[in-house]
Amino acid sequence: MKQTLPLVFVLFLVQSCIPLRIAPKIEDYKITKGKKFKRSLSRRQMFIFEDAKEAEQFYNFVNIKFQLDDTNVYDDVPFEIGGQQYFFAWYEIEIPDKSINLIPVFVDLTLAVADMDTVFEDSYENRKGNWYLAIEVYNDLETDCLVETSLSREAVLKYLRALKKEYLATHNYNETVFKD
C-alpha cells in the first residue's frame, strides 16, 4: 500500500494539464476599465461581452447597421440617443486559455536522457482562443460615457445592451437596416 500511493500520485500528476492562464467567463456583459481587462486597451470604461461568432462578424454588423461603407467602422461610429449625438469605438480581443501538458514533457525528457530525438516539442502547451468585444462610448461633452459619474451612463448602457442583443440574434445583417 505504501508503494502504490506515490505511484498513483505520479500517474495523476503526469496525466494532468496545468493551467497557466484562464480566460474570464462573462455571462452577459461586464463594465470595466479597458486596461484592466487587456493591457492593449485604453483606460476608459468599456462594455465587454463574449463573442461566439466568427471573426469580422461584428465589423460586418456595424458596417451594415450604421451604413458606414467600410469607413471608420472601428472607431467614431455615430449613434443617437434622445437627440444627443454619441460615438463608439470597438475592439475585437482574444484571450486564450493556456495550459501545459505534462505527458509530452516527461516523454521528451525520457527520450532526451536516452540520447534520442524529442517527439512532442510542439505539444507541451494547449491554447484555446476566447473572443471578446469591447466597446467604449464618448461624445462632445464627455470623454467616457460609461464611467459611473457620467450623466448619460444609464441611457448608453441600455443602448449597448440592445445593440449586443441585436448583434447576437441577427444572422443576416442586412435585416438591421430595415429594423430602424
mmCIF file with all atom_site columns, C-alpha atoms in Angstrom, residues 16-178:
data_model
loop_
_atom_site.group_PDB
_atom_site.id
_atom_site.type_symbol
_atom_site.label_atom_id
_atom_site.label_alt_id
_atom_site.label_comp_id
_atom_site.label_asym_id
_atom_site.label_entity_id
_atom_site.label_seq_id
_atom_site.pdbx_PDB_ins_code
_atom_site.Cartn_x
_atom_site.Cartn_y
_atom_site.Cartn_z
_atom_site.occupancy
_atom_site.B_iso_or_equiv
_atom_site.pdbx_formal_charge
_atom_site.auth_seq_id
_atom_site.auth_comp_id
_atom_site.auth_asym_id
_atom_site.auth_atom_id
_atom_site.pdbx_PDB_model_num
ATOM 1   C CA . SER A 1 16  ? -2.775  16.413 -15.690 1.00 0.00 ? 16  SER A CA 1
ATOM 2   C CA . CYS A 1 17  ? -2.644  19.696 -17.517 1.00 0.00 ? 17  CYS A CA 1
ATOM 3   C CA . ILE A 1 18  ? -1.505  22.693 -15.516 1.00 0.00 ? 18  ILE A CA 1
ATOM 4   C CA . PRO A 1 19  ? -3.415  25.858 -16.443 1.00 0.00 ? 19  PRO A CA 1
ATOM 5   C CA . LEU A 1 20  ? -1.199  28.893 -16.926 1.00 0.00 ? 20  LEU A CA 1
ATOM 6   C CA . ARG A 1 21  ? -3.910  31.331 -17.974 1.00 0.00 ? 21  ARG A CA 1
ATOM 7   C CA . ILE A 1 22  ? -7.683  31.024 -17.886 1.00 0.00 ? 22  ILE A CA 1
ATOM 8   C CA . ALA A 1 23  ? -9.759  33.488 -19.898 1.00 0.00 ? 23  ALA A CA 1
ATOM 9   C CA . PRO A 1 24  ? -12.550 35.254 -18.000 1.00 0.00 ? 24  PRO A CA 1
ATOM 10  C CA . LYS A 1 25  ? -16.108 33.943 -18.269 1.00 0.00 ? 25  LYS A CA 1
ATOM 11  C CA . ILE A 1 26  ? -18.616 36.723 -18.880 1.00 0.00 ? 26  ILE A CA 1
ATOM 12  C CA . GLU A 1 27  ? -22.267 35.686 -18.569 1.00 0.00 ? 27  GLU A CA 1
ATOM 13  C CA . ASP A 1 28  ? -23.942 38.754 -20.116 1.00 0.00 ? 28  ASP A CA 1
ATOM 14  C CA . TYR A 1 29  ? -21.608 41.744 -20.179 1.00 0.00 ? 29  TYR A CA 1
ATOM 15  C CA . LYS A 1 30  ? -19.072 43.483 -17.985 1.00 0.00 ? 30  LYS A CA 1
ATOM 16  C CA . ILE A 1 31  ? -18.223 47.149 -17.449 1.00 0.00 ? 31  ILE A CA 1
ATOM 17  C CA . THR A 1 32  ? -14.569 47.625 -16.558 1.00 0.00 ? 32  THR A CA 1
ATOM 18  C CA . LYS A 1 33  ? -11.551 49.723 -17.451 1.00 0.00 ? 33  LYS A CA 1
ATOM 19  C CA . GLY A 1 34  ? -10.123 48.536 -20.728 1.00 0.00 ? 34  GLY A CA 1
ATOM 20  C CA . LYS A 1 35  ? -6.539  48.376 -19.396 1.00 0.00 ? 35  LYS A CA 1
ATOM 21  C CA . LYS A 1 36  ? -7.715  46.162 -16.543 1.00 0.00 ? 36  LYS A CA 1
ATOM 22  C CA . PHE A 1 37  ? -9.215  43.654 -18.977 1.00 0.00 ? 37  PHE A CA 1
ATOM 23  C CA . LYS A 1 38  ? -6.396  43.703 -21.553 1.00 0.00 ? 38  LYS A CA 1
ATOM 24  C CA . ARG A 1 39  ? -3.292  45.893 -21.422 1.00 0.00 ? 39  ARG A CA 1
ATOM 25  C CA . SER A 1 40  ? -3.541  46.986 -25.044 1.00 0.00 ? 40  SER A CA 1
ATOM 26  C CA . LEU A 1 41  ? -6.906  48.723 -24.456 1.00 0.00 ? 41  LEU A CA 1
ATOM 27  C CA . SER A 1 42  ? -7.440  52.313 -23.337 1.00 0.00 ? 42  SER A CA 1
ATOM 28  C CA . ARG A 1 43  ? -8.049  53.432 -19.756 1.00 0.00 ? 43  ARG A CA 1
ATOM 29  C CA . ARG A 1 44  ? -11.712 54.250 -20.448 1.00 0.00 ? 44  ARG A CA 1
ATOM 30  C CA . GLN A 1 45  ? -14.586 52.194 -19.104 1.00 0.00 ? 45  GLN A CA 1
ATOM 31  C CA . MET A 1 46  ? -15.679 49.556 -21.607 1.00 0.00 ? 46  MET A CA 1
ATOM 32  C CA . PHE A 1 47  ? -18.735 47.446 -22.254 1.00 0.00 ? 47  PHE A CA 1
ATOM 33  C CA . ILE A 1 48  ? -17.281 43.942 -22.744 1.00 0.00 ? 48  ILE A CA 1
ATOM 34  C CA . PHE A 1 49  ? -19.026 40.741 -23.790 1.00 0.00 ? 49  PHE A CA 1
ATOM 35  C CA . GLU A 1 50  ? -18.072 37.350 -25.194 1.00 0.00 ? 50  GLU A CA 1
ATOM 36  C CA . ASP A 1 51  ? -18.286 36.989 -28.968 1.00 0.00 ? 51  ASP A CA 1
ATOM 37  C CA . ALA A 1 52  ? -19.301 33.489 -30.017 1.00 0.00 ? 52  ALA A CA 1
ATOM 38  C CA . LYS A 1 53  ? -19.449 34.401 -33.704 1.00 0.00 ? 53  LYS A CA 1
ATOM 39  C CA . GLU A 1 54  ? -16.690 34.110 -36.297 1.00 0.00 ? 54  GLU A CA 1
ATOM 40  C CA . ALA A 1 55  ? -14.042 36.801 -36.725 1.00 0.00 ? 55  ALA A CA 1
ATOM 41  C CA . GLU A 1 56  ? -15.079 40.008 -38.515 1.00 0.00 ? 56  GLU A CA 1
ATOM 42  C CA . GLN A 1 57  ? -18.801 39.399 -37.905 1.00 0.00 ? 57  GLN A CA 1
ATOM 43  C CA . PHE A 1 58  ? -19.131 42.448 -35.643 1.00 0.00 ? 58  PHE A CA 1
ATOM 44  C CA . TYR A 1 59  ? -17.324 44.515 -38.281 1.00 0.00 ? 59  TYR A CA 1
ATOM 45  C CA . ASN A 1 60  ? -19.910 43.436 -40.858 1.00 0.00 ? 60  ASN A CA 1
ATOM 46  C CA . PHE A 1 61  ? -22.764 44.073 -38.422 1.00 0.00 ? 61  PHE A CA 1
ATOM 47  C CA . VAL A 1 62  ? -21.583 47.619 -37.572 1.00 0.00 ? 62  VAL A CA 1
ATOM 48  C CA . ASN A 1 63  ? -20.731 48.407 -41.187 1.00 0.00 ? 63  ASN A CA 1
ATOM 49  C CA . ILE A 1 64  ? -24.180 47.421 -42.436 1.00 0.00 ? 64  ILE A CA 1
ATOM 50  C CA . LYS A 1 65  ? -26.285 48.632 -39.485 1.00 0.00 ? 65  LYS A CA 1
ATOM 51  C CA . PHE A 1 66  ? -24.762 52.111 -39.427 1.00 0.00 ? 66  PHE A CA 1
ATOM 52  C CA . GLN A 1 67  ? -24.306 52.218 -43.247 1.00 0.00 ? 67  GLN A CA 1
ATOM 53  C CA . LEU A 1 68  ? -20.616 53.147 -42.990 1.00 0.00 ? 68  LEU A CA 1
ATOM 54  C CA . ASP A 1 69  ? -19.455 51.831 -46.394 1.00 0.00 ? 69  ASP A CA 1
ATOM 55  C CA . ASP A 1 70  ? -16.244 50.461 -44.817 1.00 0.00 ? 70  ASP A CA 1
ATOM 56  C CA . THR A 1 71  ? -15.269 53.908 -43.462 1.00 0.00 ? 71  THR A CA 1
ATOM 57  C CA . ASN A 1 72  ? -14.490 54.406 -39.750 1.00 0.00 ? 72  ASN A CA 1
ATOM 58  C CA . VAL A 1 73  ? -16.039 51.077 -38.813 1.00 0.00 ? 73  VAL A CA 1
ATOM 59  C CA . TYR A 1 74  ? -13.727 50.556 -35.807 1.00 0.00 ? 74  TYR A CA 1
ATOM 60  C CA . ASP A 1 75  ? -13.924 53.999 -34.239 1.00 0.00 ? 75  ASP A CA 1
ATOM 61  C CA . ASP A 1 76  ? -16.050 57.143 -34.210 1.00 0.00 ? 76  ASP A CA 1
ATOM 62  C CA . VAL A 1 77  ? -19.194 55.177 -35.113 1.00 0.00 ? 77  VAL A CA 1
ATOM 63  C CA . PRO A 1 78  ? -22.005 57.703 -34.651 1.00 0.00 ? 78  PRO A CA 1
ATOM 64  C CA . PHE A 1 79  ? -25.315 56.925 -32.966 1.00 0.00 ? 79  PHE A CA 1
ATOM 65  C CA . GLU A 1 80  ? -28.024 58.970 -31.308 1.00 0.00 ? 80  GLU A CA 1
ATOM 66  C CA . ILE A 1 81  ? -29.894 58.645 -28.017 1.00 0.00 ? 81  ILE A CA 1
ATOM 67  C CA . GLY A 1 82  ? -32.646 61.136 -27.205 1.00 0.00 ? 82  GLY A CA 1
ATOM 68  C CA . GLY A 1 83  ? -31.419 63.687 -29.739 1.00 0.00 ? 83  GLY A CA 1
ATOM 69  C CA . GLN A 1 84  ? -27.863 63.591 -28.330 1.00 0.00 ? 84  GLN A CA 1
ATOM 70  C CA . GLN A 1 85  ? -25.003 62.509 -30.638 1.00 0.00 ? 85  GLN A CA 1
ATOM 71  C CA . TYR A 1 86  ? -22.642 59.810 -29.325 1.00 0.00 ? 86  TYR A CA 1
ATOM 72  C CA . PHE A 1 87  ? -19.754 57.833 -30.800 1.00 0.00 ? 87  PHE A CA 1
ATOM 73  C CA . PHE A 1 88  ? -18.381 54.408 -30.036 1.00 0.00 ? 88  PHE A CA 1
ATOM 74  C CA . ALA A 1 89  ? -15.173 52.565 -30.789 1.00 0.00 ? 89  ALA A CA 1
ATOM 75  C CA . TRP A 1 90  ? -14.888 48.808 -30.520 1.00 0.00 ? 90  TRP A CA 1
ATOM 76  C CA . TYR A 1 91  ? -12.129 46.249 -30.253 1.00 0.00 ? 91  TYR A CA 1
ATOM 77  C CA . GLU A 1 92  ? -12.088 42.534 -31.005 1.00 0.00 ? 92  GLU A CA 1
ATOM 78  C CA . ILE A 1 93  ? -9.927  40.844 -28.347 1.00 0.00 ? 93  ILE A CA 1
ATOM 79  C CA . GLU A 1 94  ? -8.602  37.319 -27.970 1.00 0.00 ? 94  GLU A CA 1
ATOM 80  C CA . ILE A 1 95  ? -7.626  35.970 -24.571 1.00 0.00 ? 95  ILE A CA 1
ATOM 81  C CA . PRO A 1 96  ? -6.512  32.344 -24.915 1.00 0.00 ? 96  PRO A CA 1
ATOM 82  C CA . ASP A 1 97  ? -6.723  29.671 -22.230 1.00 0.00 ? 97  ASP A CA 1
ATOM 83  C CA . LYS A 1 98  ? -3.232  28.271 -21.884 1.00 0.00 ? 98  LYS A CA 1
ATOM 84  C CA . SER A 1 99  ? -2.121  25.074 -20.139 1.00 0.00 ? 99  SER A CA 1
ATOM 85  C CA . ILE A 1 100 ? 0.942   22.842 -20.001 1.00 0.00 ? 100 ILE A CA 1
ATOM 86  C CA . ASN A 1 101 ? 0.603   19.135 -20.859 1.00 0.00 ? 101 ASN A CA 1
ATOM 87  C CA . LEU A 1 102 ? 2.892   17.108 -18.641 1.00 0.00 ? 102 LEU A CA 1
ATOM 88  C CA . ILE A 1 103 ? 2.830   13.770 -20.517 1.00 0.00 ? 103 ILE A CA 1
ATOM 89  C CA . PRO A 1 104 ? 4.665   15.101 -23.616 1.00 0.00 ? 104 PRO A CA 1
ATOM 90  C CA . VAL A 1 105 ? 7.191   16.867 -21.367 1.00 0.00 ? 105 VAL A CA 1
ATOM 91  C CA . PHE A 1 106 ? 8.004   13.661 -19.478 1.00 0.00 ? 106 PHE A CA 1
ATOM 92  C CA . VAL A 1 107 ? 8.155   11.566 -22.658 1.00 0.00 ? 107 VAL A CA 1
ATOM 93  C CA . ASP A 1 108 ? 10.568  14.038 -24.285 1.00 0.00 ? 108 ASP A CA 1
ATOM 94  C CA . LEU A 1 109 ? 12.670  14.181 -21.116 1.00 0.00 ? 109 LEU A CA 1
ATOM 95  C CA . THR A 1 110 ? 12.907  10.408 -21.140 1.00 0.00 ? 110 THR A CA 1
ATOM 96  C CA . LEU A 1 111 ? 13.884  10.414 -24.815 1.00 0.00 ? 111 LEU A CA 1
ATOM 97  C CA . ALA A 1 112 ? 16.472  13.146 -24.221 1.00 0.00 ? 112 ALA A CA 1
ATOM 98  C CA . VAL A 1 113 ? 18.048  11.152 -21.368 1.00 0.00 ? 113 VAL A CA 1
ATOM 99  C CA . ALA A 1 114 ? 18.256  8.141  -23.717 1.00 0.00 ? 114 ALA A CA 1
ATOM 100 C CA . ASP A 1 115 ? 20.013  10.356 -26.340 1.00 0.00 ? 115 ASP A CA 1
ATOM 101 C CA . MET A 1 116 ? 17.054  10.103 -28.745 1.00 0.00 ? 116 MET A CA 1
ATOM 102 C CA . ASP A 1 117 ? 15.279  12.868 -30.647 1.00 0.00 ? 117 ASP A CA 1
ATOM 103 C CA . THR A 1 118 ? 12.341  14.513 -28.874 1.00 0.00 ? 118 THR A CA 1
ATOM 104 C CA . VAL A 1 119 ? 8.936   13.921 -30.432 1.00 0.00 ? 119 VAL A CA 1
ATOM 105 C CA . PHE A 1 120 ? 6.397   16.162 -28.691 1.00 0.00 ? 120 PHE A CA 1
ATOM 106 C CA . GLU A 1 121 ? 8.107   19.581 -28.589 1.00 0.00 ? 121 GLU A CA 1
ATOM 107 C CA . ASP A 1 122 ? 5.087   21.289 -30.151 1.00 0.00 ? 122 ASP A CA 1
ATOM 108 C CA . SER A 1 123 ? 2.630   19.583 -27.781 1.00 0.00 ? 123 SER A CA 1
ATOM 109 C CA . TYR A 1 124 ? 3.838   20.981 -24.476 1.00 0.00 ? 124 TYR A CA 1
ATOM 110 C CA . GLU A 1 125 ? 1.047   23.518 -24.245 1.00 0.00 ? 125 GLU A CA 1
ATOM 111 C CA . ASN A 1 126 ? -2.576  23.818 -25.313 1.00 0.00 ? 126 ASN A CA 1
ATOM 112 C CA . ARG A 1 127 ? -4.221  27.055 -26.388 1.00 0.00 ? 127 ARG A CA 1
ATOM 113 C CA . LYS A 1 128 ? -7.903  27.689 -26.851 1.00 0.00 ? 128 LYS A CA 1
ATOM 114 C CA . GLY A 1 129 ? -8.961  31.117 -28.012 1.00 0.00 ? 129 GLY A CA 1
ATOM 115 C CA . ASN A 1 130 ? -11.738 33.087 -26.341 1.00 0.00 ? 130 ASN A CA 1
ATOM 116 C CA . TRP A 1 131 ? -13.004 36.144 -28.179 1.00 0.00 ? 131 TRP A CA 1
ATOM 117 C CA . TYR A 1 132 ? -14.489 39.278 -26.674 1.00 0.00 ? 132 TYR A CA 1
ATOM 118 C CA . LEU A 1 133 ? -15.839 42.578 -27.958 1.00 0.00 ? 133 LEU A CA 1
ATOM 119 C CA . ALA A 1 134 ? -15.031 45.742 -26.007 1.00 0.00 ? 134 ALA A CA 1
ATOM 120 C CA . ILE A 1 135 ? -16.922 48.952 -26.726 1.00 0.00 ? 135 ILE A CA 1
ATOM 121 C CA . GLU A 1 136 ? -16.119 52.449 -25.441 1.00 0.00 ? 136 GLU A CA 1
ATOM 122 C CA . VAL A 1 137 ? -18.574 55.349 -25.789 1.00 0.00 ? 137 VAL A CA 1
ATOM 123 C CA . TYR A 1 138 ? -17.915 59.090 -25.836 1.00 0.00 ? 138 TYR A CA 1
ATOM 124 C CA . ASN A 1 139 ? -19.445 62.338 -27.073 1.00 0.00 ? 139 ASN A CA 1
ATOM 125 C CA . ASP A 1 140 ? -18.560 66.020 -27.337 1.00 0.00 ? 140 ASP A CA 1
ATOM 126 C CA . LEU A 1 141 ? -19.388 66.658 -23.655 1.00 0.00 ? 141 LEU A CA 1
ATOM 127 C CA . GLU A 1 142 ? -17.961 63.515 -22.028 1.00 0.00 ? 142 GLU A CA 1
ATOM 128 C CA . THR A 1 143 ? -14.803 61.594 -22.917 1.00 0.00 ? 143 THR A CA 1
ATOM 129 C CA . ASP A 1 144 ? -16.106 58.459 -21.171 1.00 0.00 ? 144 ASP A CA 1
ATOM 130 C CA . CYS A 1 145 ? -19.858 57.892 -21.123 1.00 0.00 ? 145 CYS A CA 1
ATOM 131 C CA . LEU A 1 146 ? -19.576 54.575 -19.239 1.00 0.00 ? 146 LEU A CA 1
ATOM 132 C CA . VAL A 1 147 ? -17.826 55.935 -16.135 1.00 0.00 ? 147 VAL A CA 1
ATOM 133 C CA . GLU A 1 148 ? -20.092 55.770 -13.066 1.00 0.00 ? 148 GLU A CA 1
ATOM 134 C CA . THR A 1 149 ? -20.309 59.576 -12.740 1.00 0.00 ? 149 THR A CA 1
ATOM 135 C CA . SER A 1 150 ? -21.460 60.061 -16.338 1.00 0.00 ? 150 SER A CA 1
ATOM 136 C CA . LEU A 1 151 ? -24.889 61.649 -16.745 1.00 0.00 ? 151 LEU A CA 1
ATOM 137 C CA . SER A 1 152 ? -25.668 59.554 -19.805 1.00 0.00 ? 152 SER A CA 1
ATOM 138 C CA . ARG A 1 153 ? -24.403 56.212 -18.437 1.00 0.00 ? 153 ARG A CA 1
ATOM 139 C CA . GLU A 1 154 ? -27.790 54.509 -17.991 1.00 0.00 ? 154 GLU A CA 1
ATOM 140 C CA . ALA A 1 155 ? -29.071 55.539 -21.426 1.00 0.00 ? 155 ALA A CA 1
ATOM 141 C CA . VAL A 1 156 ? -25.818 54.426 -23.077 1.00 0.00 ? 156 VAL A CA 1
ATOM 142 C CA . LEU A 1 157 ? -25.874 51.078 -21.222 1.00 0.00 ? 157 LEU A CA 1
ATOM 143 C CA . LYS A 1 158 ? -29.452 50.482 -22.335 1.00 0.00 ? 158 LYS A CA 1
ATOM 144 C CA . TYR A 1 159 ? -28.428 51.188 -25.933 1.00 0.00 ? 159 TYR A CA 1
ATOM 145 C CA . LEU A 1 160 ? -25.353 48.924 -25.744 1.00 0.00 ? 160 LEU A CA 1
ATOM 146 C CA . ARG A 1 161 ? -27.370 46.044 -24.225 1.00 0.00 ? 161 ARG A CA 1
ATOM 147 C CA . ALA A 1 162 ? -29.857 46.340 -27.092 1.00 0.00 ? 162 ALA A CA 1
ATOM 148 C CA . LEU A 1 163 ? -27.023 46.522 -29.654 1.00 0.00 ? 163 LEU A CA 1
ATOM 149 C CA . LYS A 1 164 ? -25.385 43.398 -28.203 1.00 0.00 ? 164 LYS A CA 1
ATOM 150 C CA . LYS A 1 165 ? -28.691 41.527 -28.188 1.00 0.00 ? 165 LYS A CA 1
ATOM 151 C CA . GLU A 1 166 ? -29.382 42.528 -31.799 1.00 0.00 ? 166 GLU A CA 1
ATOM 152 C CA . TYR A 1 167 ? -25.882 41.516 -32.929 1.00 0.00 ? 167 TYR A CA 1
ATOM 153 C CA . LEU A 1 168 ? -26.035 38.093 -31.309 1.00 0.00 ? 168 LEU A CA 1
ATOM 154 C CA . ALA A 1 169 ? -29.579 37.421 -32.570 1.00 0.00 ? 169 ALA A CA 1
ATOM 155 C CA . THR A 1 170 ? -29.077 38.594 -36.171 1.00 0.00 ? 170 THR A CA 1
ATOM 156 C CA . HIS A 1 171 ? -27.695 36.270 -38.809 1.00 0.00 ? 171 HIS A CA 1
ATOM 157 C CA . ASN A 1 172 ? -28.388 38.367 -41.905 1.00 0.00 ? 172 ASN A CA 1
ATOM 158 C CA . TYR A 1 173 ? -27.002 41.816 -41.109 1.00 0.00 ? 173 TYR A CA 1
ATOM 159 C CA . ASN A 1 174 ? -28.952 43.453 -43.935 1.00 0.00 ? 174 ASN A CA 1
ATOM 160 C CA . GLU A 1 175 ? -32.035 42.929 -41.734 1.00 0.00 ? 175 GLU A CA 1
ATOM 161 C CA . THR A 1 176 ? -30.662 45.551 -39.321 1.00 0.00 ? 176 THR A CA 1
ATOM 162 C CA . VAL A 1 177 ? -31.049 48.304 -41.904 1.00 0.00 ? 177 VAL A CA 1
ATOM 163 C CA . PHE A 1 178 ? -34.776 47.640 -42.185 1.00 0.00 ? 178 PHE A CA 1
#
